Amino acid sequence: MFISNRSLEVQNVSYQVENQIILNQINLKLDEGKIYSLIGPSGAGKTTLLEQIAGVQKVTSGAILFDQMPMKEVIVSLVPQDYGLLPWQTVEKAVLTGATISRKRALTSAEKTEIKYLVEEMGLASHLKKYPKQLSGGQKQRVAIARCFASQSAIFLMDEPFSALDAFTREKAQQLFLNCWQASQPLTVFVTHDIEEAVLLADEVIVMAANPGQIKKRIPSPFSNKLDLIKNRQSLQLFETVQALRKEIEA
Ligand SMILES: Nc1ncnc2c1ncn2[C@@H]1O[C@H](COP(=O)(O)OP(=O)(O)OP(=O)(O)O)[C@@H](O)[C@H]1O
């Protein structure tokens, strides 16, 4: 059992562009060793909140801390909506560079072997020498996820990480994600429009409301064993939780 008491705290974060309030007094305490999904209607501010946590967007009102440190001192791994791959880096280079930067040192040969295994598991072995323009959307997304795991950061932030995958590949990637996640159990926050995915993968679903963007509800996972995706996908708990969430989002 993974034991940790570090947490990410979003303290009274608000964000306004011109006269539009995009985030309105967001308060969240998120614990290490857990996966959180962020759902809500379009325009609720999910991406904005994720990017403020990641430090991509400046926090102009309120504070975001991890283990009581400001986020600029914390290394996070972000899977952005556009995958964030550099056009001049091959798949291999992208994953290895991500891992080196987050560790702030050269990789050991054991770490390189582990990363190679991860890349193979992600179905990318035959694409190692390819550049982003030579990859499909789904392949790019898998590179971004592999780079995230290879980084071994304490915090993973993912914006619709499985959205470009077809249904079958998506189910495989979700299972692979949960299996890989078990090894280090980073505090993970992911945005999704897929309510089923939000319930299946997360320990807690965070529902946002729009105009202005705010936290509406937090709903714990109904599953005792999240790893058993096949069983959970067919369960009554999934059906009931998805129905309840749908009402919450539409209300
Ligand atoms: N830099 C910006 N300038 C002006 N408006 C912005 C800016 N960034 C975000 N917004 C607005 O903030 C609101 C929230 O956007 P955001 O992308 O965070 O929402 P979202 O919940 O992720 O939406 P979606 O589900 O459609 O991806 C939207 O109304 C958007 O138009």
PDB file of C-alpha atoms and ligand atoms in Angstrom, residues 15 17 20 22 41-48 81 160 193, ligand 1:
ATOM      1  CA  TYR A  15      -9.137  33.952 -12.894  1.00  0.00           C
ATOM      2  CA  VAL A  17     -10.134  37.715 -18.578  1.00  0.00           C
ATOM      3  CA  GLN A  20     -15.399  37.306 -17.861  1.00  0.00           C
ATOM      4  CA  ILE A  22     -13.349  32.042 -15.868  1.00  0.00           C
ATOM      5  CA  PRO A  41     -19.614  21.387 -19.472  1.00  0.00           C
ATOM      6  CA  SER A  42     -17.577  22.993 -22.218  1.00  0.00           C
ATOM      7  CA  GLY A  43     -16.159  26.311 -21.082  1.00  0.00           C
ATOM      8  CA  ALA A  44     -16.286  25.438 -17.355  1.00  0.00           C
ATOM      9  CA  GLY A  45     -12.573  26.164 -17.066  1.00  0.00           C
ATOM     10  CA  LYS A  46     -11.197  22.609 -16.814  1.00  0.00           C
ATOM     11  CA  THR A  47      -8.219  23.266 -19.096  1.00  0.00           C
ATOM     12  CA  THR A  48      -7.618  26.663 -17.491  1.00  0.00           C
ATOM     13  CA  GLN A  81      -4.492  18.687 -25.523  1.00  0.00           C
ATOM     14  CA  GLU A 160      -8.130  14.567 -22.423  1.00  0.00           C
ATOM     15  CA  HIS A 193     -15.464  14.714 -21.613  1.00  0.00           C
TER      16      HIS A 193
HETATM   17  N1  LIG B   1      -6.683  33.435 -22.832  1.00  0.00           N
HETATM   18  C1  LIG B   1      -8.019  33.512 -22.844  1.00  0.00           C
HETATM   19  N2  LIG B   1      -8.635  34.635 -23.270  1.00  0.00           N
HETATM   20  C2  LIG B   1      -9.975  34.726 -23.270  1.00  0.00           C
HETATM   21  N3  LIG B   1     -10.792  33.750 -22.859  1.00  0.00           N
HETATM   22  C3  LIG B   1     -10.230  32.605 -22.449  1.00  0.00           C
HETATM   23  C4  LIG B   1      -8.821  32.419 -22.419  1.00  0.00           C
HETATM   24  N4  LIG B   1      -8.573  31.177 -21.961  1.00  0.00           N
HETATM   25  C5  LIG B   1      -9.765  30.608 -21.743  1.00  0.00           C
HETATM   26  N5  LIG B   1     -10.760  31.460 -22.024  1.00  0.00           N
HETATM   27  C6  LIG B   1     -12.206  31.218 -21.835  1.00  0.00           C
HETATM   28  O1  LIG B   1     -12.283  30.589 -20.576  1.00  0.00           O
HETATM   29  C7  LIG B   1     -13.369  29.684 -20.548  1.00  0.00           C
HETATM   30  C8  LIG B   1     -12.871  28.342 -20.052  1.00  0.00           C
HETATM   31  O2  LIG B   1     -12.042  27.729 -21.046  1.00  0.00           O
HETATM   32  P1  LIG B   1     -11.420  26.287 -20.837  1.00  0.00           P
HETATM   33  O3  LIG B   1     -10.762  25.885 -22.108  1.00  0.00           O
HETATM   34  O4  LIG B   1     -10.630  26.293 -19.607  1.00  0.00           O
HETATM   35  O5  LIG B   1     -12.738  25.437 -20.584  1.00  0.00           O
HETATM   36  P2  LIG B   1     -12.948  23.855 -20.634  1.00  0.00           P
HETATM   37  O6  LIG B   1     -13.865  23.527 -19.519  1.00  0.00           O
HETATM   38  O7  LIG B   1     -11.631  23.172 -20.665  1.00  0.00           O
HETATM   39  O8  LIG B   1     -13.679  23.719 -22.027  1.00  0.00           O
HETATM   40  P3  LIG B   1     -13.741  22.478 -23.058  1.00  0.00           P
HETATM   41  O9  LIG B   1     -14.431  21.377 -22.310  1.00  0.00           O
HETATM   42  O10 LIG B   1     -14.558  23.007 -24.181  1.00  0.00           O
HETATM   43  O11 LIG B   1     -12.331  22.126 -23.459  1.00  0.00           O
HETATM   44  C9  LIG B   1     -13.957  29.654 -21.937  1.00  0.00           C
HETATM   45  O12 LIG B   1     -15.095  30.468 -21.951  1.00  0.00           O
HETATM   46  C10 LIG B   1     -12.843  30.252 -22.794  1.00  0.00           C
HETATM   47  O13 LIG B   1     -13.384  30.905 -23.907  1.00  0.00           O
END
